Short mmCIF file of C-alpha atoms in Angstrom, two decimals:
data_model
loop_
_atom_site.label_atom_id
_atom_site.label_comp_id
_atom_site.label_asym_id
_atom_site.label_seq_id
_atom_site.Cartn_x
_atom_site.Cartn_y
_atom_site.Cartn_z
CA UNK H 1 128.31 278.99 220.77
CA UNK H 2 126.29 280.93 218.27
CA UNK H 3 128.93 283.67 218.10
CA UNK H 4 131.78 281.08 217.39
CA UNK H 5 130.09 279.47 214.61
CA UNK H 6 128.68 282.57 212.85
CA UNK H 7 132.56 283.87 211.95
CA UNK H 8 134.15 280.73 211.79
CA UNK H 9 131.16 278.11 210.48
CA UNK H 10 128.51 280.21 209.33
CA UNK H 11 127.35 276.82 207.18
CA UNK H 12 126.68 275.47 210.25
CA UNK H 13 123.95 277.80 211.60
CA UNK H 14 122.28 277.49 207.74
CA UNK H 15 121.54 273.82 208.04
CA UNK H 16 120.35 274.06 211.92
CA UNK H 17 117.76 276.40 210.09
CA UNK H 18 116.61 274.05 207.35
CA UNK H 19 116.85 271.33 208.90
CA UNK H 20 114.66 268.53 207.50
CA UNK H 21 113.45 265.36 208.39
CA UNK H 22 116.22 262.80 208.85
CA UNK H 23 118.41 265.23 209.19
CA UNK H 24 118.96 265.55 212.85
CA UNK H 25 122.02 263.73 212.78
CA UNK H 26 123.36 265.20 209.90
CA UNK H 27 123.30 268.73 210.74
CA UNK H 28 126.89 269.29 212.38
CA UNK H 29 128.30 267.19 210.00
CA UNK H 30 131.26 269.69 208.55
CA UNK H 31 134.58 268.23 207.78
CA UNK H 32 136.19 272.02 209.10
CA UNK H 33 134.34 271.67 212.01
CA UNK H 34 135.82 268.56 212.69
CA UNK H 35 139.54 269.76 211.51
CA UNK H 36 138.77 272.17 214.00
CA UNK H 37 138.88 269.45 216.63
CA UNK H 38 140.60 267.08 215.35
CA UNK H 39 144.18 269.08 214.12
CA UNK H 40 144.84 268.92 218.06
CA UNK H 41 145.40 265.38 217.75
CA UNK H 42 147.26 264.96 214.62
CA UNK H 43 149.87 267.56 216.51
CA UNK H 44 149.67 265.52 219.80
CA UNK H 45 150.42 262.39 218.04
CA UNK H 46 154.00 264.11 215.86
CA UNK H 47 154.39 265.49 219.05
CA UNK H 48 154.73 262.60 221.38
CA UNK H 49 157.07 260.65 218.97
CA UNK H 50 159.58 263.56 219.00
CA UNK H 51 159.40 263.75 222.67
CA UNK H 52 159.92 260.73 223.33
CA UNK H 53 163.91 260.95 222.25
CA UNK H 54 164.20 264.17 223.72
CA UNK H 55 162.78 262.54 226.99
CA UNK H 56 165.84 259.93 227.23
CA UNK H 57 168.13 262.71 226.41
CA UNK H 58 167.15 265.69 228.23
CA UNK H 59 164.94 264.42 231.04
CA UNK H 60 161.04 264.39 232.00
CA UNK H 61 161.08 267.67 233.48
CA UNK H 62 162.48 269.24 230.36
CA UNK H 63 159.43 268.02 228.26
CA UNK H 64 156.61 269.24 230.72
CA UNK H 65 158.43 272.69 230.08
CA UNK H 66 158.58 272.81 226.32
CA UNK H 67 154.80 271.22 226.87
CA UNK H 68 153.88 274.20 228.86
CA UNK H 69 155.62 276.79 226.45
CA UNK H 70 153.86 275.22 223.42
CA UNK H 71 150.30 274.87 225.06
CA UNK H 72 150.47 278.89 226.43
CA UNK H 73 151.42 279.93 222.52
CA UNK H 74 148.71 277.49 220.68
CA UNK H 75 146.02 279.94 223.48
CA UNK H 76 147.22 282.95 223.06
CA UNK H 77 146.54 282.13 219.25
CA UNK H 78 143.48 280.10 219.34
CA UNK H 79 141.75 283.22 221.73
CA UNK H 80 143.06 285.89 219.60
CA UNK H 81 142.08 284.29 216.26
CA UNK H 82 140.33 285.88 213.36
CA UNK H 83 139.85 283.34 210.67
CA UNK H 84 139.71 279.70 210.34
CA UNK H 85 143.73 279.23 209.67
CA UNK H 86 144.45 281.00 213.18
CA UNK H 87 142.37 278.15 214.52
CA UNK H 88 143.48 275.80 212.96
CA UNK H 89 147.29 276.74 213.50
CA UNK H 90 146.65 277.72 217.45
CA UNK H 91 145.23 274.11 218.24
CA UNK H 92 148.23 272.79 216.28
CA UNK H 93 150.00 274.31 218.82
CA UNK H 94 147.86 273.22 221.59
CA UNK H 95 148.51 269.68 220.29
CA UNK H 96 151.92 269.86 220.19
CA UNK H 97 151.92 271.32 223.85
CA UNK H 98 149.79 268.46 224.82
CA UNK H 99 152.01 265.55 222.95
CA UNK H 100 155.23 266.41 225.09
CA UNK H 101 152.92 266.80 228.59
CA UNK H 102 151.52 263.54 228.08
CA UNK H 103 154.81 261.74 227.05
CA UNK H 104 156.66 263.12 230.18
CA UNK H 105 154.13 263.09 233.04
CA UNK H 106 152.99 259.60 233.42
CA UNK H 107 156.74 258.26 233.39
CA UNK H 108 157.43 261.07 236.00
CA UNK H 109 154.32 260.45 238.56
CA UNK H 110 155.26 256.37 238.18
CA UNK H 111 159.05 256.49 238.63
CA UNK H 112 158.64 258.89 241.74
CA UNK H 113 155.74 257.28 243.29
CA UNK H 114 156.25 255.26 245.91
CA UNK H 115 155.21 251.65 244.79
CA UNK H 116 152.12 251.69 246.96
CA UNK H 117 150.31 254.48 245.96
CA UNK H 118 151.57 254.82 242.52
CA UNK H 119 148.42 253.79 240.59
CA UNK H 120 146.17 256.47 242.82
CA UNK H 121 149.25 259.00 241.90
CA UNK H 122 149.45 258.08 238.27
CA UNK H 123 145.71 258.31 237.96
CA UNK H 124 146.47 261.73 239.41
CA UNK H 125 146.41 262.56 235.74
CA UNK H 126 143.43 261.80 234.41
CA UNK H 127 141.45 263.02 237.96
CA UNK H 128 142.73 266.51 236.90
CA UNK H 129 142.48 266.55 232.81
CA UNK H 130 138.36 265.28 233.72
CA UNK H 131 138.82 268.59 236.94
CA UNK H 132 140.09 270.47 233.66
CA UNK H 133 137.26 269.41 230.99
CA UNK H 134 134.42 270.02 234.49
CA UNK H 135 136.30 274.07 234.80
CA UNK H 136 136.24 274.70 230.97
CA UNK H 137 132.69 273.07 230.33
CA UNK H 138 131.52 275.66 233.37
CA UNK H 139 133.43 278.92 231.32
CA UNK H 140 131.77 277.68 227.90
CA UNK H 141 128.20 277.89 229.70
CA UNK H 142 128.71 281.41 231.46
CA UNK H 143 130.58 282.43 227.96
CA UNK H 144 128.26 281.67 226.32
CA UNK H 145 125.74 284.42 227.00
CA UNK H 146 128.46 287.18 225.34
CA UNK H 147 129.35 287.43 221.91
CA UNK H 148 133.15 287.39 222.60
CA UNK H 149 132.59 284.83 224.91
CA UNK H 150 134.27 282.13 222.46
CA UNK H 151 137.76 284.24 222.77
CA UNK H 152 137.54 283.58 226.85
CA UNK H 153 136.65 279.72 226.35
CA UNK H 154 139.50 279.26 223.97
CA UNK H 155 142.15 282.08 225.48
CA UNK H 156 141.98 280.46 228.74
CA UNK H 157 143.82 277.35 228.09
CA UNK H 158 146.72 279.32 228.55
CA UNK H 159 146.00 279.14 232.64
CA UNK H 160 147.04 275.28 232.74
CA UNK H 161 149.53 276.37 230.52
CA UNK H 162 151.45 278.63 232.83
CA UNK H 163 150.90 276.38 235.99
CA UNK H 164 152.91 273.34 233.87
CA UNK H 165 155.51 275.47 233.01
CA UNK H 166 155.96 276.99 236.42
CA UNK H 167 155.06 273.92 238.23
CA UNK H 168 158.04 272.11 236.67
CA UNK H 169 160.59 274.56 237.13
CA UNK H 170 160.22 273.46 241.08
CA UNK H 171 160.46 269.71 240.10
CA UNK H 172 163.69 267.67 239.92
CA UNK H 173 163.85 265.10 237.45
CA UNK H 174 162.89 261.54 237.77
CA UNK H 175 166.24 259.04 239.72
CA UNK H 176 165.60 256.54 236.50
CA UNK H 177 165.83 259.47 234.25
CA UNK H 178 169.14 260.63 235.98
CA UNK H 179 171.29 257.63 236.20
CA UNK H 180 170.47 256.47 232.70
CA UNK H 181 171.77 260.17 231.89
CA UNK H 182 175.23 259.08 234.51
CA UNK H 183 173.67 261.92 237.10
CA UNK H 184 174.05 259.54 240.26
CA UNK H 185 174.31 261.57 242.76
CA UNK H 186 171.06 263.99 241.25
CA UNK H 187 169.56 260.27 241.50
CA UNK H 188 170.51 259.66 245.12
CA UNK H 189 169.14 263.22 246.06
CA UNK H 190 166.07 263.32 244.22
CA UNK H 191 165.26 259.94 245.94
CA UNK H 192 166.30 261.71 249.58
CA UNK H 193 164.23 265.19 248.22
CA UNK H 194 160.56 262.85 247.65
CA UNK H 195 161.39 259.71 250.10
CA UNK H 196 162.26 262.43 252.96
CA UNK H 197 165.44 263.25 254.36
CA UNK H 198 166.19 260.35 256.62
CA UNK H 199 165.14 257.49 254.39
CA UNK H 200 167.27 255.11 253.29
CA UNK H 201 167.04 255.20 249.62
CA UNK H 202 169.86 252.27 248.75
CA UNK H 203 168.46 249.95 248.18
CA UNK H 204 165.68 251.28 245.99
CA UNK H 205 169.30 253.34 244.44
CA UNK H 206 170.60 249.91 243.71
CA UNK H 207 167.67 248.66 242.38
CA UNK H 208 167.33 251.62 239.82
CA UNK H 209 171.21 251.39 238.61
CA UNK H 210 170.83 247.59 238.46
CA UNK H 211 167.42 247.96 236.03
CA UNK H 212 169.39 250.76 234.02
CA UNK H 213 172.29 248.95 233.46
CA UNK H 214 170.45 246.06 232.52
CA UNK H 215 168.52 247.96 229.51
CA UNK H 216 172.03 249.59 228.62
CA UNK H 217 173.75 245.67 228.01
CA UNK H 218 170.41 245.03 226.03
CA UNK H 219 170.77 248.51 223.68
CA UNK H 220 172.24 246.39 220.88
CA UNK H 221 169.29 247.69 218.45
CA UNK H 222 167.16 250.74 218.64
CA UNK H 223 164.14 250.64 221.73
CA UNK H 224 161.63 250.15 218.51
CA UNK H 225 163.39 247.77 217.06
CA UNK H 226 164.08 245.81 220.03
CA UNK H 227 160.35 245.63 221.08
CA UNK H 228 158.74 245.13 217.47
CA UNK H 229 161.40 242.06 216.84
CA UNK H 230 162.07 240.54 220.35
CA UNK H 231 159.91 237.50 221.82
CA UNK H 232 160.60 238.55 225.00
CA UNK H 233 158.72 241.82 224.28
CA UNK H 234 156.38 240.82 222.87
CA UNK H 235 153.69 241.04 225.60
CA UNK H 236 154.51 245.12 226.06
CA UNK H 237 154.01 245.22 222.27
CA UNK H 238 150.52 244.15 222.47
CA UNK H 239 149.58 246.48 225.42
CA UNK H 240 151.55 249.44 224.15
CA UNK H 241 149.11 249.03 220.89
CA UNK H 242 145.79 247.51 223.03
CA UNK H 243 145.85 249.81 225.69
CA UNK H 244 145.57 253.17 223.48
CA UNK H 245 143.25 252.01 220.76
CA UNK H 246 140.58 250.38 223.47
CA UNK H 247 140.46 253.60 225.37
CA UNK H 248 139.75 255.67 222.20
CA UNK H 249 137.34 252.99 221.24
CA UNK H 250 135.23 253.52 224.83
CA UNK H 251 133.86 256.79 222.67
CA UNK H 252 134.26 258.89 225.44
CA UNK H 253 136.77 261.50 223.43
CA UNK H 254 134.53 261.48 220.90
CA UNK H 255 131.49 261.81 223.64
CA UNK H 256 133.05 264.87 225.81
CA UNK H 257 134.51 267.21 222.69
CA UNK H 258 130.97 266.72 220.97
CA UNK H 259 128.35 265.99 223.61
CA UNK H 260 127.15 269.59 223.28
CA UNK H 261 126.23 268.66 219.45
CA UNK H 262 124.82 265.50 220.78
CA UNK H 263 122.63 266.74 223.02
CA UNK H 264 121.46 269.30 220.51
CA UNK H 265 120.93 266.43 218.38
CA UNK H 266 117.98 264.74 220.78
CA UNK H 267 116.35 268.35 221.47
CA UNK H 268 118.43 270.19 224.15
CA UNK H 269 118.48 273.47 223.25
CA UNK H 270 122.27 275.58 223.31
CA UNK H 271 122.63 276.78 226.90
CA UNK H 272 121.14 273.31 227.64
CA UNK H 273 123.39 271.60 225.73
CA UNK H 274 126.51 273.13 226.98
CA UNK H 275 125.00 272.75 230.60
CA UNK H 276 124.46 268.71 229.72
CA UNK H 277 128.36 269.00 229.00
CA UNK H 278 129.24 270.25 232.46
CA UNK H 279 126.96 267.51 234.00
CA UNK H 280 128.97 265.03 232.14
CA UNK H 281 132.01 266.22 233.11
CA UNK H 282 131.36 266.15 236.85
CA UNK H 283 129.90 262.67 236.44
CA UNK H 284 133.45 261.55 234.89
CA UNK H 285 134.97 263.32 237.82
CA UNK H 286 133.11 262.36 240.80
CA UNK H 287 133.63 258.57 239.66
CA UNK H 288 137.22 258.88 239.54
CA UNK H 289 137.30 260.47 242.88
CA UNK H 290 135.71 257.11 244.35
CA UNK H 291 137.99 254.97 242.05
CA UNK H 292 141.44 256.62 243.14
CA UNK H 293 141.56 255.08 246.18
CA UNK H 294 140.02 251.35 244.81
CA UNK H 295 142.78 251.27 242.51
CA UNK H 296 145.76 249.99 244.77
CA UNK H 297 143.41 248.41 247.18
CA UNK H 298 141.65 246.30 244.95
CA UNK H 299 143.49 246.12 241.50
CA UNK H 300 143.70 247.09 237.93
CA UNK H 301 141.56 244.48 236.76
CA UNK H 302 138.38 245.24 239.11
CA UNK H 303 137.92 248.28 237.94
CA UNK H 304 138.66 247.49 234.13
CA UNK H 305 135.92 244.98 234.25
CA UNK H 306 133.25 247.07 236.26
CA UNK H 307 133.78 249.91 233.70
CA UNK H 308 133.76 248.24 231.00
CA UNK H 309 130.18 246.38 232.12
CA UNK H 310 128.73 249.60 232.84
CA UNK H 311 130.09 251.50 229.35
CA UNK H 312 128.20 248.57 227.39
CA UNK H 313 124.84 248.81 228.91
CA UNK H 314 124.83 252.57 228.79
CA UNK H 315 126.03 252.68 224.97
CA UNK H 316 123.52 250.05 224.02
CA UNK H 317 120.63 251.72 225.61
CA UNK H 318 121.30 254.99 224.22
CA UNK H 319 121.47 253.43 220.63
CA UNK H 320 117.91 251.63 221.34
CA UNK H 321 116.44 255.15 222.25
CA UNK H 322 117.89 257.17 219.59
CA UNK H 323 116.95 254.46 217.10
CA UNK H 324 113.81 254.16 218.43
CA UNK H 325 112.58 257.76 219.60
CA UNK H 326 114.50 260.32 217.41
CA UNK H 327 112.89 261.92 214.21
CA UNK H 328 109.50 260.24 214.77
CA UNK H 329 108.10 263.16 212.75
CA UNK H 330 104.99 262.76 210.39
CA UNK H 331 106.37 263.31 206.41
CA UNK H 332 106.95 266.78 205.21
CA UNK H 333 107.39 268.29 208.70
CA UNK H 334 110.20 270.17 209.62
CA UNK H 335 112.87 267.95 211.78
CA UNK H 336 111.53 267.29 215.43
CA UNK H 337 113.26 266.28 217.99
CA UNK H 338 113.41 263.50 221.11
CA UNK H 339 110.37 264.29 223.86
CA UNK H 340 111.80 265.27 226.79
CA UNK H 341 111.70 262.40 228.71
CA UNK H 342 113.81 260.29 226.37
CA UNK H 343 116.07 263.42 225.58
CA UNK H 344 116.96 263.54 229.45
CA UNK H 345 117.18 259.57 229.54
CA UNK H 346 120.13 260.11 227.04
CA UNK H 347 121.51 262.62 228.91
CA UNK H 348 121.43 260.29 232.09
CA UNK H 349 122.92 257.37 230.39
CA UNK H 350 125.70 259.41 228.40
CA UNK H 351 126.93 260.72 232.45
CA UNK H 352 126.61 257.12 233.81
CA UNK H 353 129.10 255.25 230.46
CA UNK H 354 130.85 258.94 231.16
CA UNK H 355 131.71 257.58 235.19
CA UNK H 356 132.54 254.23 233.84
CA UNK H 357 135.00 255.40 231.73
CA UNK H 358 135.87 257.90 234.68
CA UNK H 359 136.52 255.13 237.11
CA UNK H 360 137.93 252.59 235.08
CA UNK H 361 139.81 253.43 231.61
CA UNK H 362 140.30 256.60 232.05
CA UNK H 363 142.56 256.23 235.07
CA UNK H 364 143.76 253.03 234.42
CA UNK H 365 145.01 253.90 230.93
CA UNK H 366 147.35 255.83 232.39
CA UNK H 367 148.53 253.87 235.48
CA UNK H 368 148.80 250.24 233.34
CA UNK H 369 151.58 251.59 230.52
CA UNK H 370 153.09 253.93 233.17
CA UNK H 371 154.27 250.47 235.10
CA UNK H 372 154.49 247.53 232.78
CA UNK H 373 157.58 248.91 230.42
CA UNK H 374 161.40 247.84 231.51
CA UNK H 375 163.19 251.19 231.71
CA UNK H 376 164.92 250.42 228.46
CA UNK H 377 161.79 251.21 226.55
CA UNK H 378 160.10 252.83 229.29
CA UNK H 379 159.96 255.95 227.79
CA UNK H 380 159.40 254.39 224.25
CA UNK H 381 156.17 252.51 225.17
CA UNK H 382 154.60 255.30 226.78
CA UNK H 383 155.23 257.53 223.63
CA UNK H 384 153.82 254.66 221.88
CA UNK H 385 150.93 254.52 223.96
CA UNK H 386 150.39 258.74 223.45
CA UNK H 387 150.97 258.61 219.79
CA UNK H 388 148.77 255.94 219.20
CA UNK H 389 145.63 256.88 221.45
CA UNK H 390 145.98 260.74 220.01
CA UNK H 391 146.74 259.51 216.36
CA UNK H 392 143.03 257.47 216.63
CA UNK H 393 141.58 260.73 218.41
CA UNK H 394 142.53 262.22 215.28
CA UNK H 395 140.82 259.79 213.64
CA UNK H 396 137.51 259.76 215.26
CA UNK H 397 137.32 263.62 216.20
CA UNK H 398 137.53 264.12 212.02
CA UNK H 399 135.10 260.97 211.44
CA UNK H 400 132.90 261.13 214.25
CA UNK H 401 130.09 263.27 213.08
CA UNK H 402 130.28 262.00 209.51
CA UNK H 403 129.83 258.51 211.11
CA UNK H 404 127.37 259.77 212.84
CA UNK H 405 125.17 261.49 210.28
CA UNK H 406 125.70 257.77 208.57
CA UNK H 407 125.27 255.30 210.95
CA UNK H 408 123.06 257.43 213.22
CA UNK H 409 121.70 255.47 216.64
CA UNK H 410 124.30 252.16 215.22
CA UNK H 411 127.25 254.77 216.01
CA UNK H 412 126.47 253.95 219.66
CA UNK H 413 126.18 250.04 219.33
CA UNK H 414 129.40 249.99 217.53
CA UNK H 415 131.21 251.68 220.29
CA UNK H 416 129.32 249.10 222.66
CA UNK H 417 131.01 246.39 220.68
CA UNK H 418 134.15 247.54 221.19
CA UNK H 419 133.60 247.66 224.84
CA UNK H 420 132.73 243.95 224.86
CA UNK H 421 135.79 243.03 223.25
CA UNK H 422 138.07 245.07 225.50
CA UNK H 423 136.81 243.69 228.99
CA UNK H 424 137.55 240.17 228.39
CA UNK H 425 140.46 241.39 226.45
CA UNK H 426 142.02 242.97 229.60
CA UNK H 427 139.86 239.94 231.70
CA UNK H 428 142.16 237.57 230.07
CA UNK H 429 145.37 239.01 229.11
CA UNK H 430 146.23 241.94 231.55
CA UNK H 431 148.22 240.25 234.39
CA UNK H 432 147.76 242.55 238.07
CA UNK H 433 150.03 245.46 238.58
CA UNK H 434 149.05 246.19 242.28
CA UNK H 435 151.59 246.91 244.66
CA UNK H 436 154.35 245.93 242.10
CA UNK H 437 157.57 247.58 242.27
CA UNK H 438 158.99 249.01 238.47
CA UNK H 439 162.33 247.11 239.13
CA UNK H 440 159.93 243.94 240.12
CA UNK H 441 157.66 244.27 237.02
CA UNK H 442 159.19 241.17 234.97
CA UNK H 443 158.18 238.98 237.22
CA UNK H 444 153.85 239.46 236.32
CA UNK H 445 154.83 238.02 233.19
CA UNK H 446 157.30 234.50 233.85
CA UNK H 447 153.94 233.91 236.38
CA UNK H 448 151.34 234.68 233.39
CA UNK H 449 149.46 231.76 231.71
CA UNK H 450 149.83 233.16 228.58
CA UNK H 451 152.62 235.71 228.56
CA UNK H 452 155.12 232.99 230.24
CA UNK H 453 155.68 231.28 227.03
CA UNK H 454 157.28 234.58 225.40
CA UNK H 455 159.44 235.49 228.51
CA UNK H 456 162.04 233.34 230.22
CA UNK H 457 161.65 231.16 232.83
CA UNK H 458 164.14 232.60 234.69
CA UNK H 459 162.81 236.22 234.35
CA UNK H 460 166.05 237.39 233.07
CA UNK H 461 164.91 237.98 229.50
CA UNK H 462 165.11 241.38 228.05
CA UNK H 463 161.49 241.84 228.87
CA UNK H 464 161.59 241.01 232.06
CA UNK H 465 164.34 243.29 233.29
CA UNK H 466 162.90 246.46 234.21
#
């Protein structure tokens, strides 16, 4: 928004007004622009490492309330700010709000699904951030035509904020959570209180205090040190790292904070840009819609592969038309921008790698490191998994338009790369989740063709215990 970037980045208006040729891509690059991004991340990242401690301690429901209580304060700053440090310090907040949330909800919605429907529950998540990203994308468009409209976008946020907080006051805390805490009897009636009151829940009980004390006999290191030095971890070290940095490297972080920019980029003008966003995000949404239900009918690994297919093409084609069709001005002219045709083509192929992503790592890198950890590290692998994937937003939200005033059109290619190399990554070494119980898990890994060799024949190595 003009507004926005006249008090906070009045550079940035400057060198959309001289902009010469070559310079298209080059225009947004602004390293405070980016810290304006990218300080949520570096906060998320902390954030999630901390939480993850204070999870095993205190319980999942705990974090999603300091989550809440930190995202409502980094809002009510961010909306009210007046200079660039208010910013800067309000999405700190944000991130820190965002770090505990994402530690604590994926381990809740898998250890209180029921095994059957926990990957369409799980990718619960990332069906509502993408509803989130669609709602704020629509306030940034109708914002956008008053001059205080930027204090609404940003001010906002605190909505979600109070519906985590309150929402989790109603919740109980996770059976797993309990007993490893010695709360059996909380255990026994949170099972009753989400399996209904007539179920019989002990087996499943049983199954839970067996897993837990399992991990306890193991504890003879710290959860880090067990997984980082143990064979028989050794294939939940690789996907707590793989996981995270493949999903960052789809580009589609990158994509939805600055596909406004990008689209200005090829010729859309500002109310068109932020209107491309909004299509974007309801392309990301309406393919997760139709992959929720896919995802415990037909796998994990489906999906990954479709996705990944689709992300590919789509990033390759947009880096042959922006290579080929952007700033084909004559010398001297000021910069000019894509014809329209192309400009929309872009627009088209950023929504379609935007609904790969939505129905394939965007859910699914949630649901896969939810279920694959034994409850010992259970609640270390998915901070792992947070921490990483937020550190590397970091990463590319504060490199992202340097890269791409540097690389130009190759930025696109190189993501497509990446792409390549995750599918048959996950085509070869993910083994299928589907229907698997969490106590079960250890067994997908003594029946791997790879993984077997690092886990026990018997499946009663420390990895396979979950």
């Amino acid at each position: 928004m003009e507004p926005f970037l006249r008090r906070f980045f009045p550079h940035i208006l400057r060198r959309m007004a001289e902009a010469k040729k070559g310079n298209e891509y080059c225009i947004y690059d602004s390293q405070a622009l980016s810290a304006f991004t990218s300080s949520l991340y570096v906060a998320a990242a902390a954030a999630s490492l901390v939480a993850s401690r204070v999870t095993r301690a205190l319980g999942r429901q705990a974090i999603m309330l300091m989550g809440g209580a930190l995202f409502f304060a980094g809002a009510a700053l961010t909306g009210a700010a007046v200079n660039l440090a208010m910013l800067i310090v309000g999405r700190m907040l944000l991130g820190f709000g965002i770090g505990f949330t994402n530690q604590a909800a994926p381990l809740f919605l898998a250890e209180m699904s029921p095994p059957r429907w926990r990957g369409a529950l799980t990718a619960g998540i990332q069906f509502f951030l993408t509803l989130g990203i669609l709602i704020a994308n629509l306030i940034n468009y109708a914002a956008a035509r008053h001059t205080w409209g930027w204090r609404l976008s940003l001010g906002l946020a605190g909505a979600p904020a109070v519906v985590i907080f309150v929402g989790a006051l109603f919740l109980t805390d996770t059976p797993s959570s309990l007993v490893m805490r010695g709360h059996a009897d909380r255990a026994r009636a949170a099972l009753l209180r989400v399996r209904g009151a007539d179920a019989d829940v002990d087996a499943e009980l049983r199954d839970i205090a067996k897993a837990v004390e399992a991990a306890r006999q193991s504890e003879d290191g710290g959860a880090f040190r067990r997984m980082a030095t143990r064979r028989g971890y050794r294939p939940h070290l690789v996907f707590a790292v793989a996981v995270p940095v493949f999903t960052q490297l789809t580009g589609v972080i990158v994509l939805s904070f600055f596909s406004p920019l990008v689209f200005r980029t090829v010729g859309f003008g500002s109310n068109a840009a932020l209107m491309g966003a909004v299509i974007l995000g309801a392309a990301n949404l309406g393919a997760q819609i139709l992959s929720t239900p896919i995802i415990d009918r037909y796998g994990r690994k489906v999906l990954f592969a479709v996705g990944g297919v689709q992300m590919m093409v789509c990033q390759a084609a947009i880096a042959w038309i922006m290579g080929a069709k952007l700033g084909k001005q004559q010398s001297g002219e000021a910069a000019a921008v894509m014809a329209r045709p192309y400009a929309v083509a872009v627009l088209v192929l950023t929504c379609l790698h935007s609904a790969g992503f939505g129905a394939s790592w965007g859910p699914l890198g949630w649901v896969v490191p939810s279920e694959i950890f034994p409850v010992d590290i259970r609640s270390l692998g998915q901070a792992m998994n947070v921490s990483i994937s937020l550190g590397l937003a970091f990463v590319q939200t504060q490199s992202f338009l340097a890269m791409l005033c540097r690389f130009k059109y190759a930025t696109f290619a190189y993501y497509a790369a990446w792409v390549a190399v995750m599918t048959v990554f996950i085509a070869v070494f993910l083994p299928e989740t589907k229907g698997v119980p969490l106590e079960s898990m250890g067994t997908i890994w003594v029946k791997h063709w790879y993984w077997k060799r690092f886990v026990n024949d018997d499946g009663k190595s420390g990895a396979a215990l979950t």
